Coordinates of C-alpha atoms and ligand atoms in Angstrom, one line a residue:
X1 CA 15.2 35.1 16.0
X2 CA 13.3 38.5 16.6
X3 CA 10.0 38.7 15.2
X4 CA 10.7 41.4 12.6
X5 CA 13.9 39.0 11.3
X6 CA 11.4 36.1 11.2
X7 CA 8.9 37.9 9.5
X8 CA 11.5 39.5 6.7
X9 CA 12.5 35.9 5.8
X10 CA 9.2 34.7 5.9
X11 CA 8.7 37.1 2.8
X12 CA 11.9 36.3 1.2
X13 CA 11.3 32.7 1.3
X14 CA 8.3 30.4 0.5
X15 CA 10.4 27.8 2.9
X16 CA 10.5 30.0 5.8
X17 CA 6.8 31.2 5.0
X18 CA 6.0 27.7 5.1
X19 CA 7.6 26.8 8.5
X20 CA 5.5 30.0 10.3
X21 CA 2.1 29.1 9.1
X22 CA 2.7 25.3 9.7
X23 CA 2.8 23.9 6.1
X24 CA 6.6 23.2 6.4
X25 CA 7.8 21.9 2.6
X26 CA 10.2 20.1 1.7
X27 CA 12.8 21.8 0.4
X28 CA 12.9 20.6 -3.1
X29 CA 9.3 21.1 -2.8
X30 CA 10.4 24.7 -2.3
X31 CA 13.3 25.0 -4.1
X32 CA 11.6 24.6 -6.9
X33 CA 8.5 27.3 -6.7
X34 CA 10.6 30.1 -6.7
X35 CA 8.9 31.2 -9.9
X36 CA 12.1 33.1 -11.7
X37 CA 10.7 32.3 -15.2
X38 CA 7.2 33.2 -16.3
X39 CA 5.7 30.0 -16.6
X40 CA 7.6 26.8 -14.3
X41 CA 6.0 23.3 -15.1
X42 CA 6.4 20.7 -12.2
X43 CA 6.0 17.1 -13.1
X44 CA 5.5 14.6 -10.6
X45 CA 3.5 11.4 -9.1
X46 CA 1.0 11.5 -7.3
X47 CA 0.8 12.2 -3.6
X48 CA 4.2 14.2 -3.8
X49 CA 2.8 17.4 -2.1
X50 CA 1.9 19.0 -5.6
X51 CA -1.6 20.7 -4.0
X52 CA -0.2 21.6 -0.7
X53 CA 2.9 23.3 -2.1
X54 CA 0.4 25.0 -4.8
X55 CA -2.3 26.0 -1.5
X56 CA 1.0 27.4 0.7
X57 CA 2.5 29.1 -2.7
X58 CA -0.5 31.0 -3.5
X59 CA -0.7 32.3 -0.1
X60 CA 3.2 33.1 0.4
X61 CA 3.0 35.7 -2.7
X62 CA -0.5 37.1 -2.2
X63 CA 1.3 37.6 1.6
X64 CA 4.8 39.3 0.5
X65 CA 3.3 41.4 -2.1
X66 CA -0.3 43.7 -1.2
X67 CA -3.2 43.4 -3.5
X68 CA -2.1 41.2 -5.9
X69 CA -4.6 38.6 -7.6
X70 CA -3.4 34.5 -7.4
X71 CA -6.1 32.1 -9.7
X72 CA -5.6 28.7 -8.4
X73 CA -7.2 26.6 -11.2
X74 CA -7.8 22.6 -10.1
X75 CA -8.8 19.5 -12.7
X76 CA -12.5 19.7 -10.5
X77 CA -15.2 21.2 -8.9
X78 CA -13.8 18.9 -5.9
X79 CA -10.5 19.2 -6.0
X80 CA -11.1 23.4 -6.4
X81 CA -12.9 23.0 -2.8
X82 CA -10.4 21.3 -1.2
X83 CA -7.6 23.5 -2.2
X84 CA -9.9 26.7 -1.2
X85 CA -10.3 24.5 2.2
X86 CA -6.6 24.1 2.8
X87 CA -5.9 27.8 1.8
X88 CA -8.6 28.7 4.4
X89 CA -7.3 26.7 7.2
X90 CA -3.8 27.9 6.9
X91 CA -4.9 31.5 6.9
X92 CA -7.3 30.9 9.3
X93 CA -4.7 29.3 11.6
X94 CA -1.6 31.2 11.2
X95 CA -1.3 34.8 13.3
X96 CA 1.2 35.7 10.0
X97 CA -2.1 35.9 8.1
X98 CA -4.8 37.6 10.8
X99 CA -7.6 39.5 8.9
X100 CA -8.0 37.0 5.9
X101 CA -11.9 36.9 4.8
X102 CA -13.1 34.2 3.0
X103 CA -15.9 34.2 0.3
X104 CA -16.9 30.5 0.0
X105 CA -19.9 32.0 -2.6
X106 CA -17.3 33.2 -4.4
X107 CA -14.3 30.6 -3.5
X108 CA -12.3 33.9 -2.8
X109 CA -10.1 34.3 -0.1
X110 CA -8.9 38.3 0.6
X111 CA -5.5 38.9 2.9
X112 CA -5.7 41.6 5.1
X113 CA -3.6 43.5 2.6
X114 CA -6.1 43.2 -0.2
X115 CA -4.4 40.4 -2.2
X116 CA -6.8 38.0 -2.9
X117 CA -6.9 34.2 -4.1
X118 CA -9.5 32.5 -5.9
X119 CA -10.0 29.1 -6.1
X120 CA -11.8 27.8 -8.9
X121 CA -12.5 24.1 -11.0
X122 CA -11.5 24.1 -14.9
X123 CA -14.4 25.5 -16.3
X124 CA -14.2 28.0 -19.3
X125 CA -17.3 29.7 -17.6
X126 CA -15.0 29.9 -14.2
X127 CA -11.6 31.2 -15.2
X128 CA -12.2 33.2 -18.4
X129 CA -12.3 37.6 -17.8
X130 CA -9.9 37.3 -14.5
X131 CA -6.8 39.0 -14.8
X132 CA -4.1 37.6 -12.3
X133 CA -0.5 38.3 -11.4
X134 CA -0.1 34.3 -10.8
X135 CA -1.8 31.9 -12.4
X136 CA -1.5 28.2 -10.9
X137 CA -3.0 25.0 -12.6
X138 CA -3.0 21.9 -10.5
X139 CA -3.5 18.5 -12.3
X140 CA -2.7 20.5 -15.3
X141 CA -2.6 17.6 -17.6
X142 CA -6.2 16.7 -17.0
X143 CA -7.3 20.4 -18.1
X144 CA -8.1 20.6 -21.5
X145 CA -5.9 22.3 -23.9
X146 CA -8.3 24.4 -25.2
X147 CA -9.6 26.1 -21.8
X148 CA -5.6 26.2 -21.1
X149 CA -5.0 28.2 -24.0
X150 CA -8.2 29.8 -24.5
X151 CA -9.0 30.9 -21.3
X152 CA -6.6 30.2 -18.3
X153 CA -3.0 31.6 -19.7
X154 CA -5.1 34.4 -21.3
X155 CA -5.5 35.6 -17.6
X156 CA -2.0 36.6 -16.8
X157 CA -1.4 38.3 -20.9
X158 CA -2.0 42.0 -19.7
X159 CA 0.7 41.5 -16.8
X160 CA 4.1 41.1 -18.1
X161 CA 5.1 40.7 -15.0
X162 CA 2.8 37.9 -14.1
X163 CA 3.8 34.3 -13.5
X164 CA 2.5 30.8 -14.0
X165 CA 2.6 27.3 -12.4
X166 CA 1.4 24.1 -13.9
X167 CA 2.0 20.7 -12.2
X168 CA 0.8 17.7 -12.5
X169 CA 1.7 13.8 -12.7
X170 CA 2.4 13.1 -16.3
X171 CA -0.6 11.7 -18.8
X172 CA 0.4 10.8 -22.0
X173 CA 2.9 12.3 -24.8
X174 CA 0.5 15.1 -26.0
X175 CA -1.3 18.1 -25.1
X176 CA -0.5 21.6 -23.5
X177 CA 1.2 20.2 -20.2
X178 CA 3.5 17.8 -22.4
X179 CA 4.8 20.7 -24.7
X180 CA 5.5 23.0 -21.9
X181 CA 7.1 20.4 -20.2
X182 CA 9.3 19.5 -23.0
X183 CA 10.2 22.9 -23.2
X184 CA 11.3 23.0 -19.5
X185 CA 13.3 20.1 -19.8
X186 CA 15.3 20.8 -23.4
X187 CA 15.7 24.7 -21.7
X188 CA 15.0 26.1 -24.7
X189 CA 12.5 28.2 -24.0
X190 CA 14.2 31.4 -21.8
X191 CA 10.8 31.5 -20.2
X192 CA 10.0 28.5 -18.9
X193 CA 11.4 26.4 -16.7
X194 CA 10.6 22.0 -15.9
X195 CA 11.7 20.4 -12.7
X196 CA 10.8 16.6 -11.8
X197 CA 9.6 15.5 -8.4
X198 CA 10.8 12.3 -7.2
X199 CA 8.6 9.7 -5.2
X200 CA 11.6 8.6 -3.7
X201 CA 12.3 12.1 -1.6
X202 CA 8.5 12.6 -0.9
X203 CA 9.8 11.1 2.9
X204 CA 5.9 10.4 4.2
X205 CA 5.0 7.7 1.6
X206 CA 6.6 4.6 2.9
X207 CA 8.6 2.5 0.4
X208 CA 6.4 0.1 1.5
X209 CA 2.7 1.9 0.4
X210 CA 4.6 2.2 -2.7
X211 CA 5.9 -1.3 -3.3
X212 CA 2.1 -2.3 -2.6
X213 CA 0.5 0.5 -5.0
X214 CA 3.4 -0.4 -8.2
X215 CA 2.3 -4.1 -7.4
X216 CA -1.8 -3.2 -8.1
X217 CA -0.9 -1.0 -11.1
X218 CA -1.0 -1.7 -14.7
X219 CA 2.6 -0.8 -15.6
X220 CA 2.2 2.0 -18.3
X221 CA -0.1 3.9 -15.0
X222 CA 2.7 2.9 -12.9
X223 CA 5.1 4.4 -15.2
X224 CA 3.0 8.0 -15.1
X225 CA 1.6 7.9 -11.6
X226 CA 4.4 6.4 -9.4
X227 CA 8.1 7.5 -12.0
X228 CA 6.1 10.8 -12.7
X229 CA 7.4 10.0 -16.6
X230 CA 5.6 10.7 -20.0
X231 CA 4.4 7.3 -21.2
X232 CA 3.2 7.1 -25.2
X233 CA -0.6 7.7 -25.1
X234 CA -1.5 5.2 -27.4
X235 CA 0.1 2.0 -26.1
X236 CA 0.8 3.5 -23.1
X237 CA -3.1 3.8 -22.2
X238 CA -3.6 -0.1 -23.1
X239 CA -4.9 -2.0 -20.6
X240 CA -3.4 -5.3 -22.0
X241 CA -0.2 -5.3 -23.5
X242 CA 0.5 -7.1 -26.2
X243 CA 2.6 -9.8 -24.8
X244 CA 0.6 -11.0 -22.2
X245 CA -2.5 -11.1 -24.9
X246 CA 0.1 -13.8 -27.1
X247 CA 1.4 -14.9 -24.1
X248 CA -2.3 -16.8 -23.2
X249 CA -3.2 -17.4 -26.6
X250 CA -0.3 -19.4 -26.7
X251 CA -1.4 -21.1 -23.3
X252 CA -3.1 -24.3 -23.1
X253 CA -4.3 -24.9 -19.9
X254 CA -6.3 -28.3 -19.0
X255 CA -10.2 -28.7 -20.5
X256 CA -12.7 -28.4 -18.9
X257 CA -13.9 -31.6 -16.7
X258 CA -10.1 -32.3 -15.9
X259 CA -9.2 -32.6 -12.5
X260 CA -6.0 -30.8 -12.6
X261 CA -8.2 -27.5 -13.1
X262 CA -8.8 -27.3 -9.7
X263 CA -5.2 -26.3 -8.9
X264 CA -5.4 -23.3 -10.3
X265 CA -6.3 -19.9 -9.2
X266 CA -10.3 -19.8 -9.8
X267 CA -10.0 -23.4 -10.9
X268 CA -12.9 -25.8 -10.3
X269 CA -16.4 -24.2 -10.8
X270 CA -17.2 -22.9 -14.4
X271 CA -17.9 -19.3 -14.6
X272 CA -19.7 -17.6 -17.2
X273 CA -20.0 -14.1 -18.0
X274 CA -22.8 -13.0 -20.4
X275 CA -22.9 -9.8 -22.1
X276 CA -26.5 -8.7 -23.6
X277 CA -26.6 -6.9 -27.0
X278 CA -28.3 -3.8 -26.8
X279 CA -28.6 -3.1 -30.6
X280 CA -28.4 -5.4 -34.0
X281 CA -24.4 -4.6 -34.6
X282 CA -23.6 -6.1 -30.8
X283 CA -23.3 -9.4 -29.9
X284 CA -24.7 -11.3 -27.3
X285 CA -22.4 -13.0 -26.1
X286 CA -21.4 -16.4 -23.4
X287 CA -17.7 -16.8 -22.1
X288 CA -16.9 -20.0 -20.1
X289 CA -13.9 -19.6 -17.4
X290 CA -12.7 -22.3 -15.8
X291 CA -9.1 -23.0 -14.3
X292 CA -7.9 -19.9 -16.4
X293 CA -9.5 -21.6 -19.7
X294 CA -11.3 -18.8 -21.4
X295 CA -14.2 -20.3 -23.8
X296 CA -16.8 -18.7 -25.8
X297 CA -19.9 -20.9 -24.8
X298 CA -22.5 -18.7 -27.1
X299 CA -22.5 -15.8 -28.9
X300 CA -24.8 -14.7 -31.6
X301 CA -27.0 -11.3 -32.8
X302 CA -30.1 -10.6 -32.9
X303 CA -30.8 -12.9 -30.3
X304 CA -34.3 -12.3 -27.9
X305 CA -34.1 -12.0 -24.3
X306 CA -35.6 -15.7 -23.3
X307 CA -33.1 -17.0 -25.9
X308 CA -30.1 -15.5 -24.3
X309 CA -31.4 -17.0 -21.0
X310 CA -31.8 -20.0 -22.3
X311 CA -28.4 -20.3 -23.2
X312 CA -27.2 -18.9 -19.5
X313 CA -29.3 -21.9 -18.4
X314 CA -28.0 -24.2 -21.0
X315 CA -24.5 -23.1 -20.2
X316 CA -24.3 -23.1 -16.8
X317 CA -27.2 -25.6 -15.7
X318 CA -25.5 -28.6 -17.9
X319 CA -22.2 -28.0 -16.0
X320 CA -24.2 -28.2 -12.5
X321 CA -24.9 -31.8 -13.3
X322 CA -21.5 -32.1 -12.4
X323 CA -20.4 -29.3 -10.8
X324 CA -22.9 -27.5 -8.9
X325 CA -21.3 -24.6 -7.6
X326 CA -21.6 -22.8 -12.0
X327 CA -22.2 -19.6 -11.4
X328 CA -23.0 -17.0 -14.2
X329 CA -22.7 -13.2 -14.2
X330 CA -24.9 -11.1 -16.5
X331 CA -24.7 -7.6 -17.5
X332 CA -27.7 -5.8 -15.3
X333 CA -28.0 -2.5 -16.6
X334 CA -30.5 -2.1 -19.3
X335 CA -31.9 -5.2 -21.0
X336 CA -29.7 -7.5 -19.4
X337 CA -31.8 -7.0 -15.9
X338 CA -34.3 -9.4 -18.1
X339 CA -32.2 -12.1 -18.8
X340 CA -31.0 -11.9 -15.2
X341 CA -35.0 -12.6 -14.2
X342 CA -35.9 -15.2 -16.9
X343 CA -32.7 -17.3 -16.3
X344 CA -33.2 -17.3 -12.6
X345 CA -36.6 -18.2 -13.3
X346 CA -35.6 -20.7 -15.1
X347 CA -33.5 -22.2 -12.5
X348 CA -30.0 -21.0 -13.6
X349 CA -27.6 -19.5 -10.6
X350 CA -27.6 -16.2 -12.1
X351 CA -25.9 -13.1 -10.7
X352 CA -26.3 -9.4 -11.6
X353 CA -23.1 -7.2 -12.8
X354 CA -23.8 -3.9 -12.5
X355 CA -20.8 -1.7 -14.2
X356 CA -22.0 1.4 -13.0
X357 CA -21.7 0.3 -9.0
X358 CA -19.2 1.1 -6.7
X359 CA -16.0 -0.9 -6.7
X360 CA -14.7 -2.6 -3.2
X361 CA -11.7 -0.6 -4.0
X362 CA -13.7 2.7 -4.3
X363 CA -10.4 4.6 -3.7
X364 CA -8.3 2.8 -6.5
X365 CA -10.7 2.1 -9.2
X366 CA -14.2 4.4 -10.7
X367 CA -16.1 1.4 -10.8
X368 CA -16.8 -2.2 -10.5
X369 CA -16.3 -2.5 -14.6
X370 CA -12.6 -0.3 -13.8
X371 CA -11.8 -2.8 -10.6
X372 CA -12.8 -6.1 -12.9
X373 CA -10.8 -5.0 -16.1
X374 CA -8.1 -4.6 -13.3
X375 CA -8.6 -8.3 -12.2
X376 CA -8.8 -9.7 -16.0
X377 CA -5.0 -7.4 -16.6
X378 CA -3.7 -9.0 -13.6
X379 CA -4.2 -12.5 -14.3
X380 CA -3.1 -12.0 -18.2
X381 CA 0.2 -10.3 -16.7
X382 CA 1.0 -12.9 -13.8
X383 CA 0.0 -15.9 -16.9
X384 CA -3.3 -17.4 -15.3
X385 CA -5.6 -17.3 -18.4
X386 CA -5.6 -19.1 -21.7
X387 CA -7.1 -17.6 -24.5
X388 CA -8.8 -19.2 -27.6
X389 CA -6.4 -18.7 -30.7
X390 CA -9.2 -19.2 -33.3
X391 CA -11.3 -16.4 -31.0
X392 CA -9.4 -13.6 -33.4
X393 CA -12.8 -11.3 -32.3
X394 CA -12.0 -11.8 -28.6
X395 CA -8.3 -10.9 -28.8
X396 CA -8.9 -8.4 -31.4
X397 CA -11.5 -6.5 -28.5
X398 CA -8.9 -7.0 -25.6
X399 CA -5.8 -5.0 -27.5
X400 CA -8.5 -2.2 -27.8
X401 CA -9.4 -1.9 -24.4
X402 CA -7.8 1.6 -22.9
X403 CA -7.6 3.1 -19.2
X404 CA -7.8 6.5 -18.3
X405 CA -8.0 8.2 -14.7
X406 CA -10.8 9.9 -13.1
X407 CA -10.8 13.4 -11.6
X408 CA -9.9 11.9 -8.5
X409 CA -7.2 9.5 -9.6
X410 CA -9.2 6.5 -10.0
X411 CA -8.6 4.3 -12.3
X412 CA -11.5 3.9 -15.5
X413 CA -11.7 2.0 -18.2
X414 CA -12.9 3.4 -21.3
X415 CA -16.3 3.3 -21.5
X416 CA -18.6 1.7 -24.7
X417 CA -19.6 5.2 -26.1
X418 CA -16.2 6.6 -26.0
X419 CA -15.3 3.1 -27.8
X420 CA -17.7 4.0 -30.3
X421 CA -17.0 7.2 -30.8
X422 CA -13.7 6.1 -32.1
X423 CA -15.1 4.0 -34.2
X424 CA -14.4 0.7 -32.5
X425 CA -16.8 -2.0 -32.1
X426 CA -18.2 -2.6 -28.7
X427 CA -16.0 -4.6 -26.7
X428 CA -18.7 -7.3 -25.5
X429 CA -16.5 -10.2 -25.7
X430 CA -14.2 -8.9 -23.7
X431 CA -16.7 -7.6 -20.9
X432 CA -18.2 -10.9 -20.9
X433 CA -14.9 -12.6 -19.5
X434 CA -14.3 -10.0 -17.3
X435 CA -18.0 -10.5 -15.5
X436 CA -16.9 -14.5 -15.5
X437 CA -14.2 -13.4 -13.5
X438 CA -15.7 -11.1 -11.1
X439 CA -17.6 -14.0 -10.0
X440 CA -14.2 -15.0 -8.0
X441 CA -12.1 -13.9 -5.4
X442 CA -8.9 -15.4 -7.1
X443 CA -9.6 -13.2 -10.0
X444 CA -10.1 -9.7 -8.5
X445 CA -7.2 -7.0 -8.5
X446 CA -5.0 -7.1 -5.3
X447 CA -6.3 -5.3 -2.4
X448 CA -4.0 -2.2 -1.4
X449 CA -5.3 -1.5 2.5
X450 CA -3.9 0.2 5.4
X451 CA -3.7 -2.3 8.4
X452 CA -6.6 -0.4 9.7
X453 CA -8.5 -0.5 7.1
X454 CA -7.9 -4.6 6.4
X455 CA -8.7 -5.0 10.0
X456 CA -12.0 -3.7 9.8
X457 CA -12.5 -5.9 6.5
X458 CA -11.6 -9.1 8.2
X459 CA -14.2 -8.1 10.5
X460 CA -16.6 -7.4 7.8
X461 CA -15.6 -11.0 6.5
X462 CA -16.3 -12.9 9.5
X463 CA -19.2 -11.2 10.3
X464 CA -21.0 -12.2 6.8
X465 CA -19.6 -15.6 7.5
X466 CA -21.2 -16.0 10.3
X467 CA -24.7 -14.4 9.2
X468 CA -24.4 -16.6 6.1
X469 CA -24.2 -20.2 8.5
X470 CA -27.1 -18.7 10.7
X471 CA -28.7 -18.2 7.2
X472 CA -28.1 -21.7 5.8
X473 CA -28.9 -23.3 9.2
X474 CA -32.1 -21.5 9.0
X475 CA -32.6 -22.8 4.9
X476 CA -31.9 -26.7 6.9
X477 CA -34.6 -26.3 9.4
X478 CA -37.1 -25.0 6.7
X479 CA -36.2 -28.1 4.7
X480 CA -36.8 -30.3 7.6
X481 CA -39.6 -28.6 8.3
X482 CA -42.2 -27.5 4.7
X483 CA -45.5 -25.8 6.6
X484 CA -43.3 -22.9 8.6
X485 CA -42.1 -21.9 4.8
X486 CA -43.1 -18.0 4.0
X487 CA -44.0 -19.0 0.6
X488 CA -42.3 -19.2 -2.8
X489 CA -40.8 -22.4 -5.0
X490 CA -38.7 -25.3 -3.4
X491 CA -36.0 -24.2 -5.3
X492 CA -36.7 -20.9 -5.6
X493 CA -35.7 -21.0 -1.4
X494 CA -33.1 -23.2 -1.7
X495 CA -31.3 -21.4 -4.8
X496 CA -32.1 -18.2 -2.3
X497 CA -29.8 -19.4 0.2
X498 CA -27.1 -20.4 -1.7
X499 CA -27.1 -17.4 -3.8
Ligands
ATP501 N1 6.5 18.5 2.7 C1 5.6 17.7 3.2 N2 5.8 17.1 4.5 C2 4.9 16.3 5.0 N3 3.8 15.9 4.3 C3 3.6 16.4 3.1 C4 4.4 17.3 2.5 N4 3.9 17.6 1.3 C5 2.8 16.9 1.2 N5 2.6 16.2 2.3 C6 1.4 15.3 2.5 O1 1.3 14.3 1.5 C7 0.0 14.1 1.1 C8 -0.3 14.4 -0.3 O2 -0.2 15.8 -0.6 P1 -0.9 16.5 -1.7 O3 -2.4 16.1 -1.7 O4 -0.6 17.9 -1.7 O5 -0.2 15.8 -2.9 P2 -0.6 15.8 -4.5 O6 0.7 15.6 -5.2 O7 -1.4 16.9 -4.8 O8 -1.4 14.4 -4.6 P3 -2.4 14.0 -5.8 O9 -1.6 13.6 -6.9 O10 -3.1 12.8 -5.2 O11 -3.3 15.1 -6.0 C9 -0.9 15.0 2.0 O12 -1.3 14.2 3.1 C10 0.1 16.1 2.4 O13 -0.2 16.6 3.7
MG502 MG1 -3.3 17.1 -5.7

């Protein structure tokens, strides 16, 4: 085709466009940005293509038509960045699009025929006083309805002419990106129009990655982030549902002591997870796992810090008569960090949970407290835990317990001030068997890894293997051998070792 031909359709059409400056779209993808109504709401999963069909979209108009203005608002500062990045790259790349400039200061990128497109996060501060002939919103659903309607669609109100673009995978029934949605799909409204994206046609996620990722999901965040479909907010954001909470309280798995507890997934050594009260109205609080059995071993307010490690001692030091591989878990952050030093003091095989830290599924979950939850939802779904029925305070705090996503996708679990804030107690119970159950491999989420990446962890593996005989091989010749010790208890170096 002659240049000039090429070049005329590339205009025309936000497919063509995309083909010459090597973003080629798919052509639903395409198909459905043609922006014929004012505002056009695309709801989808994630991963579909929604920020690199928004990135080539912006710069296909600010290209066919001179000095026109595009606001690309994202959910984040991040995700603002990285769609400025990929508008960069493709202007800076593509001949079609010679004599771009790029601002980063201002996150402004300026066509050689003085259209311009600014990329900025959600930020009343960053989007209010623009006025723009198009006015995209990526991850719409995670920008607030008040800075949507206060100070993003305000932007295109003295241009008649102007259009809009909000996409996003679906959150919940309520809020700004719901309605408009709604109204897409019922075609009602004359001015708006919905369309769905399908996981299914997005051709470069392999029905396998997605098989994997539906298996690792709680099913209402399946139902949003994989179906792209509106689930209910309220029971849609549990974490538990209902029936797997009756399903283990109806459970009676083997007591404690009894051999046929080692069969199970984390069966054998008892677990306990202790959550430290950090004000009169919480509870400090002891849960037992073993073999799936979930058991409050002490709970009680007002407690001091050498009395809660006393109990961790008392709890998990009585078992290691017996057993000797106990091992408890204990909130770290804040005053829990003291019961973790008295109780080790004490002798007790104590480890630290940290919430806060980062998960070994940084990509999947915000947190260790977001990747345990995960692990505790699992094993109530697949039937592995059996809950007390007369614990009505325990069960009570795990139908509470909500999810949410992250600006980057991950998953979170509500936190204990949010909790608060709506006027629910603090969920210690509950956090207390899911630090029991971070103490074991059985219990954590399922891994979703790329071969490369579970490559490199098997390596990881059987390197601290190794280091962990040379270690212990090292603790044997010390034993044999008293004067070389550095210093320190007996048991304090023994307990070292192991622990
Ligand atoms: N038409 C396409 N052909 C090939 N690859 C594509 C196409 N569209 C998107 N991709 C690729 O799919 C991946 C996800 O794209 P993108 O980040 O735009 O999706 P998203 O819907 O914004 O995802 P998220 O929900 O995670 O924000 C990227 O690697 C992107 O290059
Ligand atoms: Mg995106």
């Amino acid at each position: 085709m002659a240049d000039h031909v090429l070049l005329a359709r590339a205009r025309q059409d936000l497919g063509a466009f995309a083909e010459l400056v090597g973003r080629p779209l798919a052509t639903w993808q395409a198909a459905s940005l043609t922006l014929e109504r004012r505002t056009t709401v695309i709801v989808a999963p994630r991963q579909t293509g929604k920020s690199r069909s928004l990135a080539v979209l912006a710069l296909h108009r600010a290209f066919r038509t001179a000095g026109i203005r595009v606001l690309v608002v994202s959910a984040g500062e991040d995700a603002a960045k990285r769609l400025l990045s990929e508008v960069r790259a493709v202007a800076a790349d593509s001949p079609l699009l010679a004599g771009s400039v790029v601002d980063e200061l201002a996150s402004l990128v300026t066509l050689s025929n003085g259209s311009e497109i600014r990329s900025v996060p959600a930020s009343e501060r960053a989007v209010r006083g623009w006025t723009v002939d198009l006015l995209i919103v990526d991850e719409a659903a995670s920008v607030e309805d008040d800075l949507l309607h206060g100070a993003a669609l305000p932007t295109t109100a003295a241009r008649p002419d102007a259009r809009i673009v909000l996409a996003g995978s679906p959150r919940g029934t309520a809020g700004a990106f719901y309605e408009a949605a709604c109204r897409g799909f019922a075609g009602t409204d004359v001015h708006t129009v919905a369309v769905r994206w399908r996981l299914r046609d997005a051709t470069w996620i392999s029905a396998e990655a997605i098989a994997a990722l539906r298996e690792g999901l709680p099913p209402a965040l399946a139902r949003a982030e994989l179906d792209g479909e509106f689930a209910d907010i309220g029971d849609g954001l549990r974490l538990f549902e209902d029936a797997w909470i009756d399903a283990a309280v109806a459970r009676e798995l083997p007591g404690l002591g009894s051999l046929a507890v080692r069969d199970r997934p984390g069966g054998g050594p008892l677990r306990l997870g202790v959550d430290v009260a950090r004000s009169g109205h919480d509870e400090t609080v002891g849960v037992q796992v073993r073999g799936g059995r979930v058991r409050v071993a002490f709970a009680g307010h007002g407690w001091d810090l050498m009395r809660t490690a006393e109990a961790v001692v008392r709890a998990t030091c009585e078992d290691r008569l017996a057993d000797s591989s106990a091992l408890a878990a204990v909130d770290e952050t804040g005053l829990g960090a003291g019961v973790v030093d008295r109780a080790r003091q004490l002798g007790a095989p104590v480890r630290g949970f940290v919430s806060a830290a980062r998960a070994r599924q940084p990509q999947r979950y915000a947190n260790v407290r977001a990747e345990a939850y995960s692990g505790l939802a699992d094993a109530l779904r697949d039937g592995l835990l059996d809950l007390d029925a007369s614990d009505r305070v325990l069960i009570g705090q795990l139908r509470q317990v909500r999810w949410t996503t992250d600006r980057l996708g991950r998953i979170l679990i509500e936190s204990k001030d949010a909790l608060r804030a709506r006027g629910v107690v603090s969920p210690d119970r509950a956090d207390a068997v899911v630090m029991a159950l971070s103490l074991d491999a059985a219990w954590r989420p399922r891994e979703v890894l790329s071969a490369e990446d579970r490559a490199a962890r098997e390596l990881e593996e059987a390197l601290a293997i190794h280091a962990r005989a040379v270690r212990v091989q090292e603790a044997r010749l010390r034993w044999n051998h008293p004067k070389d010790w550095a210093g320190g208890s007996v048991m304090g170096n023994v307990l070292g070792e192991r622990w």
